[in-house]
Amino acid sequence: MTPPASPLSPPVIAVDGPSGVGKGMVTRWLAHALGWHRLDSGALYRILALAAQRAGIGHEQQEAVAALAPGLEIRFAGTTEADEAILVNGEDWTAQVRSEATGGLASRIASAPAVRAALLQRQRDFRQAPGLVADGRDMGTVVFPDARLKIFLEASAEARAERRWRQLSQAGVDAKLLDLCAEVRARDERDRKRAIAPLAPAADAIVVDSTQMKPDEVLAEIGRLLRVCGIAP
Ligand code: DC
């Protein structure tokens, strides 16, 4: 059991929520606006899932998957979605990390307690001055329970699938909306129903439902929450 972080530890803003809800947009914006670090915890699960796949280890072999974590030297470069680069042991894994298939694999390994334990301290190590914006599923409940502000972003599965479909269409990818919707629902089901660290708002989280909101309306609401909490003027 890790001792609680000291009150002098750098502050954390936890942003949790299901896949495709816009956490990436919100956490990038927050990190940029505040000049804080950003943790994309989902990318760590994705990288570990890919490493297991490359090593020929099935997602159900949780101890073997977890054992790969310490050997991964991970570097995140870039600050926007467009210039993002994810380097693993010096190799560029960005495109594979971001694929839909890897998201599904990550969701499968993420239900294993050994895997979650293997990544816990690695996530906490991102907590550095002047502060951290943490993006994930259990940032406010498990990884940073003492976060200064906890935001839980929600949106209907249909709205999230449609946003993803628009993004892919704009990128020239021919995706089927119904297939995306089914994938979003399947991933939600796994992430929300797993026994350990299930996707759920912390008791002290503020839930922002963006189903009917445009991106700039979501950011305006988050900006308002920062001011209410005294994190921004
Ligand atoms: O946020 P994402 O889509 O990149 O995450 C991929 C998967 O990783 C997600 O379906 C569940 C898992 N995950 C998790 O269990 N806990 C986190 N803090 C982040 C991601």
PDB file of C-alpha atoms and ligand atoms in Angstrom:
ATOM      1  CA  MET A   1       0.000   0.000   0.000  1.00  0.00           C
ATOM      2  CA  THR A   2       1.512   3.326  -1.067  1.00  0.00           C
ATOM      3  CA  PRO A   3       1.427   6.027   1.632  1.00  0.00           C
ATOM      4  CA  PRO A   4      -0.753   9.047   0.808  1.00  0.00           C
ATOM      5  CA  ALA A   5       0.978  11.860  -1.072  1.00  0.00           C
ATOM      6  CA  SER A   6       2.285  14.663   1.127  1.00  0.00           C
ATOM      7  CA  PRO A   7       0.241  17.885   1.181  1.00  0.00           C
ATOM      8  CA  LEU A   8       3.338  19.468  -0.368  1.00  0.00           C
ATOM      9  CA  SER A   9       3.142  17.179  -3.432  1.00  0.00           C
ATOM     10  CA  PRO A  10       2.454  18.997  -6.705  1.00  0.00           C
ATOM     11  CA  PRO A  11      -1.294  19.432  -7.323  1.00  0.00           C
ATOM     12  CA  VAL A  12      -3.201  17.062  -9.604  1.00  0.00           C
ATOM     13  CA  ILE A  13      -6.312  17.551 -11.728  1.00  0.00           C
ATOM     14  CA  ALA A  14      -7.880  14.157 -12.468  1.00  0.00           C
ATOM     15  CA  VAL A  15      -9.951  13.826 -15.641  1.00  0.00           C
ATOM     16  CA  ASP A  16     -11.680  10.453 -15.939  1.00  0.00           C
ATOM     17  CA  GLY A  17     -14.333   9.098 -18.263  1.00  0.00           C
ATOM     18  CA  PRO A  18     -15.127   6.511 -20.929  1.00  0.00           C
ATOM     19  CA  SER A  19     -13.346   6.153 -24.254  1.00  0.00           C
ATOM     20  CA  GLY A  20     -13.968   8.819 -26.873  1.00  0.00           C
ATOM     21  CA  VAL A  21     -15.470  11.334 -24.454  1.00  0.00           C
ATOM     22  CA  GLY A  22     -12.899  14.062 -25.169  1.00  0.00           C
ATOM     23  CA  LYS A  23     -10.526  13.602 -22.217  1.00  0.00           C
ATOM     24  CA  GLY A  24      -7.535  14.057 -24.538  1.00  0.00           C
ATOM     25  CA  MET A  25      -8.789  17.415 -25.774  1.00  0.00           C
ATOM     26  CA  VAL A  26      -9.619  18.595 -22.246  1.00  0.00           C
ATOM     27  CA  THR A  27      -6.371  17.419 -20.626  1.00  0.00           C
ATOM     28  CA  ARG A  28      -4.169  18.833 -23.399  1.00  0.00           C
ATOM     29  CA  TRP A  29      -5.956  22.152 -23.106  1.00  0.00           C
ATOM     30  CA  LEU A  30      -5.634  22.177 -19.310  1.00  0.00           C
ATOM     31  CA  ALA A  31      -1.935  21.198 -19.349  1.00  0.00           C
ATOM     32  CA  HIS A  32      -1.214  23.925 -21.888  1.00  0.00           C
ATOM     33  CA  ALA A  33      -3.282  26.592 -20.087  1.00  0.00           C
ATOM     34  CA  LEU A  34      -1.707  25.867 -16.685  1.00  0.00           C
ATOM     35  CA  GLY A  35       1.795  24.930 -17.889  1.00  0.00           C
ATOM     36  CA  TRP A  36       1.459  21.604 -16.035  1.00  0.00           C
ATOM     37  CA  HIS A  37       2.584  18.094 -16.997  1.00  0.00           C
ATOM     38  CA  ARG A  38       0.127  15.651 -18.548  1.00  0.00           C
ATOM     39  CA  LEU A  39      -0.296  11.933 -17.947  1.00  0.00           C
ATOM     40  CA  ASP A  40      -2.081   9.916 -20.620  1.00  0.00           C
ATOM     41  CA  SER A  41      -2.579   6.766 -18.540  1.00  0.00           C
ATOM     42  CA  GLY A  42      -4.509   5.024 -21.331  1.00  0.00           C
ATOM     43  CA  ALA A  43      -1.379   5.221 -23.499  1.00  0.00           C
ATOM     44  CA  LEU A  44       0.541   3.249 -20.851  1.00  0.00           C
ATOM     45  CA  TYR A  45      -2.079   0.456 -20.972  1.00  0.00           C
ATOM     46  CA  ARG A  46      -2.008   0.581 -24.767  1.00  0.00           C
ATOM     47  CA  ILE A  47       1.812   0.351 -24.875  1.00  0.00           C
ATOM     48  CA  LEU A  48       1.859  -2.588 -22.474  1.00  0.00           C
ATOM     49  CA  ALA A  49      -0.850  -4.361 -24.513  1.00  0.00           C
ATOM     50  CA  LEU A  50       1.195  -3.877 -27.693  1.00  0.00           C
ATOM     51  CA  ALA A  51       4.387  -5.051 -26.007  1.00  0.00           C
ATOM     52  CA  ALA A  52       2.574  -8.229 -24.917  1.00  0.00           C
ATOM     53  CA  GLN A  53       1.221  -8.787 -28.407  1.00  0.00           C
ATOM     54  CA  ARG A  54       4.703  -8.363 -29.900  1.00  0.00           C
ATOM     55  CA  ALA A  55       6.105 -10.824 -27.363  1.00  0.00           C
ATOM     56  CA  GLY A  56       3.381 -13.340 -28.235  1.00  0.00           C
ATOM     57  CA  ILE A  57       1.874 -13.165 -24.739  1.00  0.00           C
ATOM     58  CA  GLY A  58      -1.927 -13.530 -24.585  1.00  0.00           C
ATOM     59  CA  HIS A  59      -3.921 -10.878 -22.677  1.00  0.00           C
ATOM     60  CA  GLU A  60      -5.125 -13.528 -20.222  1.00  0.00           C
ATOM     61  CA  GLN A  61      -1.530 -14.243 -19.038  1.00  0.00           C
ATOM     62  CA  GLN A  62      -1.664 -11.332 -16.634  1.00  0.00           C
ATOM     63  CA  GLU A  63       1.544 -12.013 -14.657  1.00  0.00           C
ATOM     64  CA  ALA A  64       3.569 -12.350 -17.867  1.00  0.00           C
ATOM     65  CA  VAL A  65       2.035  -9.155 -19.290  1.00  0.00           C
ATOM     66  CA  ALA A  66       2.729  -7.261 -16.054  1.00  0.00           C
ATOM     67  CA  ALA A  67       6.350  -8.494 -16.029  1.00  0.00           C
ATOM     68  CA  LEU A  68       6.985  -6.639 -19.302  1.00  0.00           C
ATOM     69  CA  ALA A  69       6.217  -3.221 -17.782  1.00  0.00           C
ATOM     70  CA  PRO A  70       9.562  -2.469 -16.050  1.00  0.00           C
ATOM     71  CA  GLY A  71      11.477  -3.142 -19.280  1.00  0.00           C
ATOM     72  CA  LEU A  72       9.613  -0.484 -21.253  1.00  0.00           C
ATOM     73  CA  GLU A  73      11.366   2.842 -21.593  1.00  0.00           C
ATOM     74  CA  ILE A  74       8.581   5.219 -22.619  1.00  0.00           C
ATOM     75  CA  ARG A  75       8.888   8.765 -23.863  1.00  0.00           C
ATOM     76  CA  PHE A  76       6.045  11.090 -24.853  1.00  0.00           C
ATOM     77  CA  ALA A  77       6.931  13.926 -27.207  1.00  0.00           C
ATOM     78  CA  GLY A  78       4.785  16.734 -28.633  1.00  0.00           C
ATOM     79  CA  THR A  79       1.931  18.600 -26.996  1.00  0.00           C
ATOM     80  CA  THR A  80      -0.912  18.370 -29.526  1.00  0.00           C
ATOM     81  CA  GLU A  81      -2.676  15.407 -31.088  1.00  0.00           C
ATOM     82  CA  ALA A  82      -1.051  16.299 -34.421  1.00  0.00           C
ATOM     83  CA  ASP A  83       2.568  16.410 -33.244  1.00  0.00           C
ATOM     84  CA  GLU A  84       2.305  13.612 -30.679  1.00  0.00           C
ATOM     85  CA  ALA A  85       5.083  10.977 -30.767  1.00  0.00           C
ATOM     86  CA  ILE A  86       5.231   7.941 -28.485  1.00  0.00           C
ATOM     87  CA  LEU A  87       8.662   6.342 -28.310  1.00  0.00           C
ATOM     88  CA  VAL A  88       9.083   2.928 -26.716  1.00  0.00           C
ATOM     89  CA  ASN A  89      12.639   1.713 -26.174  1.00  0.00           C
ATOM     90  CA  GLY A  90      13.651   4.300 -28.786  1.00  0.00           C
ATOM     91  CA  GLU A  91      11.169   3.087 -31.447  1.00  0.00           C
ATOM     92  CA  ASP A  92       8.230   5.163 -32.719  1.00  0.00           C
ATOM     93  CA  TRP A  93       5.009   3.316 -31.757  1.00  0.00           C
ATOM     94  CA  THR A  94       2.618   6.282 -32.168  1.00  0.00           C
ATOM     95  CA  ALA A  95       0.341   4.987 -34.933  1.00  0.00           C
ATOM     96  CA  GLN A  96      -0.031   1.524 -33.438  1.00  0.00           C
ATOM     97  CA  VAL A  97      -0.647   2.884 -29.943  1.00  0.00           C
ATOM     98  CA  ARG A  98      -3.494   5.038 -31.263  1.00  0.00           C
ATOM     99  CA  SER A  99      -5.293   2.349 -33.309  1.00  0.00           C
ATOM    100  CA  GLU A 100      -8.800   1.179 -32.359  1.00  0.00           C
ATOM    101  CA  ALA A 101      -7.538  -2.405 -32.163  1.00  0.00           C
ATOM    102  CA  THR A 102      -4.921  -1.449 -29.568  1.00  0.00           C
ATOM    103  CA  GLY A 103      -7.595   0.359 -27.530  1.00  0.00           C
ATOM    104  CA  GLY A 104      -9.550  -2.917 -27.384  1.00  0.00           C
ATOM    105  CA  LEU A 105      -6.455  -4.919 -26.377  1.00  0.00           C
ATOM    106  CA  ALA A 106      -5.597  -2.363 -23.692  1.00  0.00           C
ATOM    107  CA  SER A 107      -9.081  -2.618 -22.237  1.00  0.00           C
ATOM    108  CA  ARG A 108      -8.624  -6.411 -21.966  1.00  0.00           C
ATOM    109  CA  ILE A 109      -5.271  -6.362 -20.142  1.00  0.00           C
ATOM    110  CA  ALA A 110      -6.509  -3.500 -17.918  1.00  0.00           C
ATOM    111  CA  SER A 111      -8.891  -5.757 -15.999  1.00  0.00           C
ATOM    112  CA  ALA A 112      -5.948  -7.736 -14.541  1.00  0.00           C
ATOM    113  CA  PRO A 113      -4.905  -6.710 -10.997  1.00  0.00           C
ATOM    114  CA  ALA A 114      -1.227  -7.595 -11.710  1.00  0.00           C
ATOM    115  CA  VAL A 115      -1.219  -5.285 -14.734  1.00  0.00           C
ATOM    116  CA  ARG A 116      -2.793  -2.394 -12.826  1.00  0.00           C
ATOM    117  CA  ALA A 117      -0.303  -2.862  -9.975  1.00  0.00           C
ATOM    118  CA  ALA A 118       2.614  -2.885 -12.435  1.00  0.00           C
ATOM    119  CA  LEU A 119       1.585   0.510 -13.824  1.00  0.00           C
ATOM    120  CA  LEU A 120       0.550   2.246 -10.583  1.00  0.00           C
ATOM    121  CA  GLN A 121       3.866   3.764  -9.478  1.00  0.00           C
ATOM    122  CA  ARG A 122       4.785   4.596 -13.059  1.00  0.00           C
ATOM    123  CA  GLN A 123       1.662   6.779 -13.257  1.00  0.00           C
ATOM    124  CA  ARG A 124       2.372   8.428  -9.882  1.00  0.00           C
ATOM    125  CA  ASP A 125       5.894   9.289 -11.064  1.00  0.00           C
ATOM    126  CA  PHE A 126       4.336  11.793 -13.505  1.00  0.00           C
ATOM    127  CA  ARG A 127       3.338  13.946 -10.523  1.00  0.00           C
ATOM    128  CA  GLN A 128       5.933  16.662 -10.801  1.00  0.00           C
ATOM    129  CA  ALA A 129       6.021  20.414 -10.191  1.00  0.00           C
ATOM    130  CA  PRO A 130       4.314  22.643 -11.009  1.00  0.00           C
ATOM    131  CA  GLY A 131       1.380  20.201 -11.346  1.00  0.00           C
ATOM    132  CA  LEU A 132      -0.165  17.306 -13.250  1.00  0.00           C
ATOM    133  CA  VAL A 133      -3.258  16.873 -15.381  1.00  0.00           C
ATOM    134  CA  ALA A 134      -4.042  13.145 -15.365  1.00  0.00           C
ATOM    135  CA  ASP A 135      -6.216  11.497 -18.020  1.00  0.00           C
ATOM    136  CA  GLY A 136      -7.731   8.050 -17.482  1.00  0.00           C
ATOM    137  CA  ARG A 137     -10.372   5.878 -15.855  1.00  0.00           C
ATOM    138  CA  ASP A 138      -9.237   5.691 -12.227  1.00  0.00           C
ATOM    139  CA  MET A 139      -7.182   8.866 -11.787  1.00  0.00           C
ATOM    140  CA  GLY A 140      -9.538  10.308  -9.158  1.00  0.00           C
ATOM    141  CA  THR A 141     -10.452   7.007  -7.492  1.00  0.00           C
ATOM    142  CA  VAL A 142      -7.179   5.030  -7.268  1.00  0.00           C
ATOM    143  CA  VAL A 143      -4.070   6.693  -8.677  1.00  0.00           C
ATOM    144  CA  PHE A 144      -4.484  10.236  -7.310  1.00  0.00           C
ATOM    145  CA  PRO A 145      -7.275  10.058  -4.695  1.00  0.00           C
ATOM    146  CA  ASP A 146      -6.008  13.368  -3.253  1.00  0.00           C
ATOM    147  CA  ALA A 147      -6.368  15.248  -6.581  1.00  0.00           C
ATOM    148  CA  ARG A 148      -7.231  18.915  -6.114  1.00  0.00           C
ATOM    149  CA  LEU A 149      -9.986  18.734  -8.725  1.00  0.00           C
ATOM    150  CA  LYS A 150     -11.683  15.622 -10.103  1.00  0.00           C
ATOM    151  CA  ILE A 151     -13.660  15.875 -13.305  1.00  0.00           C
ATOM    152  CA  PHE A 152     -15.640  12.958 -14.705  1.00  0.00           C
ATOM    153  CA  LEU A 153     -16.547  13.484 -18.349  1.00  0.00           C
ATOM    154  CA  GLU A 154     -19.610  11.652 -19.637  1.00  0.00           C
ATOM    155  CA  ALA A 155     -21.357  11.433 -23.028  1.00  0.00           C
ATOM    156  CA  SER A 156     -23.718   8.866 -24.498  1.00  0.00           C
ATOM    157  CA  ALA A 157     -22.126   5.939 -26.374  1.00  0.00           C
ATOM    158  CA  GLU A 158     -23.899   7.109 -29.559  1.00  0.00           C
ATOM    159  CA  ALA A 159     -22.478  10.651 -29.283  1.00  0.00           C
ATOM    160  CA  ARG A 160     -18.957   9.303 -28.683  1.00  0.00           C
ATOM    161  CA  ALA A 161     -19.140   6.840 -31.580  1.00  0.00           C
ATOM    162  CA  GLU A 162     -20.372   9.598 -33.872  1.00  0.00           C
ATOM    163  CA  ARG A 163     -17.526  11.938 -32.856  1.00  0.00           C
ATOM    164  CA  ARG A 164     -15.007   9.167 -33.531  1.00  0.00           C
ATOM    165  CA  TRP A 165     -16.652   8.424 -36.873  1.00  0.00           C
ATOM    166  CA  ARG A 166     -16.373  12.096 -37.896  1.00  0.00           C
ATOM    167  CA  GLN A 167     -12.700  12.190 -36.873  1.00  0.00           C
ATOM    168  CA  LEU A 168     -11.937   9.034 -38.876  1.00  0.00           C
ATOM    169  CA  SER A 169     -13.946  10.228 -41.887  1.00  0.00           C
ATOM    170  CA  GLN A 170     -12.057  13.516 -41.891  1.00  0.00           C
ATOM    171  CA  ALA A 171      -8.807  11.528 -41.810  1.00  0.00           C
ATOM    172  CA  GLY A 172     -10.030   9.598 -44.868  1.00  0.00           C
ATOM    173  CA  VAL A 173     -10.673   6.358 -42.940  1.00  0.00           C
ATOM    174  CA  ASP A 174     -13.785   4.470 -44.073  1.00  0.00           C
ATOM    175  CA  ALA A 175     -15.272   3.409 -40.726  1.00  0.00           C
ATOM    176  CA  LYS A 176     -18.812   2.122 -40.141  1.00  0.00           C
ATOM    177  CA  LEU A 177     -20.746   4.091 -37.542  1.00  0.00           C
ATOM    178  CA  LEU A 178     -22.644   1.014 -36.331  1.00  0.00           C
ATOM    179  CA  ASP A 179     -19.398  -0.936 -35.854  1.00  0.00           C
ATOM    180  CA  LEU A 180     -17.846   1.961 -33.935  1.00  0.00           C
ATOM    181  CA  CYS A 181     -20.932   2.190 -31.738  1.00  0.00           C
ATOM    182  CA  ALA A 182     -20.727  -1.535 -30.944  1.00  0.00           C
ATOM    183  CA  GLU A 183     -16.995  -1.222 -30.116  1.00  0.00           C
ATOM    184  CA  VAL A 184     -17.602   1.772 -27.838  1.00  0.00           C
ATOM    185  CA  ARG A 185     -20.356  -0.130 -25.998  1.00  0.00           C
ATOM    186  CA  ALA A 186     -18.211  -3.283 -25.614  1.00  0.00           C
ATOM    187  CA  ARG A 187     -15.255  -1.279 -24.246  1.00  0.00           C
ATOM    188  CA  ASP A 188     -17.553   0.652 -21.859  1.00  0.00           C
ATOM    189  CA  GLU A 189     -19.023  -2.585 -20.592  1.00  0.00           C
ATOM    190  CA  ARG A 190     -15.555  -4.033 -19.849  1.00  0.00           C
ATOM    191  CA  ASP A 191     -14.197  -0.824 -18.302  1.00  0.00           C
ATOM    192  CA  ARG A 192     -17.274  -0.136 -16.139  1.00  0.00           C
ATOM    193  CA  LYS A 193     -17.940  -3.683 -14.958  1.00  0.00           C
ATOM    194  CA  ARG A 194     -14.443  -4.932 -14.120  1.00  0.00           C
ATOM    195  CA  ALA A 195     -13.857  -5.899 -10.489  1.00  0.00           C
ATOM    196  CA  ILE A 196     -10.748  -3.750  -9.975  1.00  0.00           C
ATOM    197  CA  ALA A 197     -10.653   0.041 -10.453  1.00  0.00           C
ATOM    198  CA  PRO A 198     -13.826   0.104 -12.578  1.00  0.00           C
ATOM    199  CA  LEU A 199     -14.607   3.232 -14.539  1.00  0.00           C
ATOM    200  CA  ALA A 200     -16.758   5.283 -12.151  1.00  0.00           C
ATOM    201  CA  PRO A 201     -16.767   8.844 -10.847  1.00  0.00           C
ATOM    202  CA  ALA A 202     -15.032   9.373  -7.488  1.00  0.00           C
ATOM    203  CA  ALA A 203     -17.478  10.398  -4.745  1.00  0.00           C
ATOM    204  CA  ASP A 204     -16.001  13.918  -4.882  1.00  0.00           C
ATOM    205  CA  ALA A 205     -15.823  14.190  -8.698  1.00  0.00           C
ATOM    206  CA  ILE A 206     -17.748  16.770 -10.697  1.00  0.00           C
ATOM    207  CA  VAL A 207     -19.587  15.074 -13.556  1.00  0.00           C
ATOM    208  CA  VAL A 208     -19.689  16.998 -16.836  1.00  0.00           C
ATOM    209  CA  ASP A 209     -22.062  15.436 -19.382  1.00  0.00           C
ATOM    210  CA  SER A 210     -20.973  16.631 -22.814  1.00  0.00           C
ATOM    211  CA  THR A 211     -23.546  14.704 -24.877  1.00  0.00           C
ATOM    212  CA  GLN A 212     -25.196  17.952 -25.967  1.00  0.00           C
ATOM    213  CA  MET A 213     -22.144  20.215 -25.725  1.00  0.00           C
ATOM    214  CA  LYS A 214     -19.723  21.510 -28.332  1.00  0.00           C
ATOM    215  CA  PRO A 215     -15.976  21.272 -27.560  1.00  0.00           C
ATOM    216  CA  ASP A 216     -15.663  24.997 -26.731  1.00  0.00           C
ATOM    217  CA  GLU A 217     -18.642  24.739 -24.354  1.00  0.00           C
ATOM    218  CA  VAL A 218     -16.941  21.849 -22.543  1.00  0.00           C
ATOM    219  CA  LEU A 219     -13.712  23.857 -22.200  1.00  0.00           C
ATOM    220  CA  ALA A 220     -15.649  26.903 -20.954  1.00  0.00           C
ATOM    221  CA  GLU A 221     -17.273  24.736 -18.269  1.00  0.00           C
ATOM    222  CA  ILE A 222     -13.888  23.268 -17.244  1.00  0.00           C
ATOM    223  CA  GLY A 223     -12.438  26.793 -17.089  1.00  0.00           C
ATOM    224  CA  ARG A 224     -15.302  27.783 -14.797  1.00  0.00           C
ATOM    225  CA  LEU A 225     -14.559  24.802 -12.503  1.00  0.00           C
ATOM    226  CA  LEU A 226     -10.880  25.822 -12.312  1.00  0.00           C
ATOM    227  CA  ARG A 227     -11.881  29.280 -11.154  1.00  0.00           C
ATOM    228  CA  VAL A 228     -14.377  27.903  -8.618  1.00  0.00           C
ATOM    229  CA  CYS A 229     -11.595  25.686  -7.177  1.00  0.00           C
ATOM    230  CA  GLY A 230      -9.121  28.572  -7.106  1.00  0.00           C
ATOM    231  CA  ILE A 231      -6.737  26.818  -9.512  1.00  0.00           C
ATOM    232  CA  ALA A 232      -6.986  29.571 -12.135  1.00  0.00           C
ATOM    233  CA  PRO A 233      -7.838  33.279 -11.721  1.00  0.00           C
TER     234      PRO A 233
HETATM  235  O1   DC B   1      -8.034   6.110 -22.628  1.00  0.00           O
HETATM  236  P1   DC B   1      -7.707   5.019 -23.639  1.00  0.00           P
HETATM  237  O2   DC B   1      -8.794   4.762 -24.629  1.00  0.00           O
HETATM  238  O3   DC B   1      -6.399   5.256 -24.316  1.00  0.00           O
HETATM  239  O4   DC B   1      -7.536   3.674 -22.759  1.00  0.00           O
HETATM  240  C1   DC B   1      -7.399   2.407 -23.349  1.00  0.00           C
HETATM  241  C2   DC B   1      -7.876   1.336 -22.374  1.00  0.00           C
HETATM  242  O5   DC B   1      -6.996   1.279 -21.245  1.00  0.00           O
HETATM  243  C3   DC B   1      -9.259   1.565 -21.784  1.00  0.00           C
HETATM  244  O6   DC B   1     -10.276   0.945 -22.539  1.00  0.00           O
HETATM  245  C4   DC B   1      -9.178   0.972 -20.410  1.00  0.00           C
HETATM  246  C5   DC B   1      -7.718   1.047 -20.055  1.00  0.00           C
HETATM  247  N1   DC B   1      -7.421   2.101 -19.070  1.00  0.00           N
HETATM  248  C6   DC B   1      -7.617   1.803 -17.749  1.00  0.00           C
HETATM  249  O7   DC B   1      -8.090   0.725 -17.424  1.00  0.00           O
HETATM  250  N2   DC B   1      -7.277   2.720 -16.797  1.00  0.00           N
HETATM  251  C7   DC B   1      -6.786   3.907 -17.136  1.00  0.00           C
HETATM  252  N3   DC B   1      -6.455   4.779 -16.181  1.00  0.00           N
HETATM  253  C8   DC B   1      -6.617   4.244 -18.503  1.00  0.00           C
HETATM  254  C9   DC B   1      -6.961   3.319 -19.454  1.00  0.00           C
END
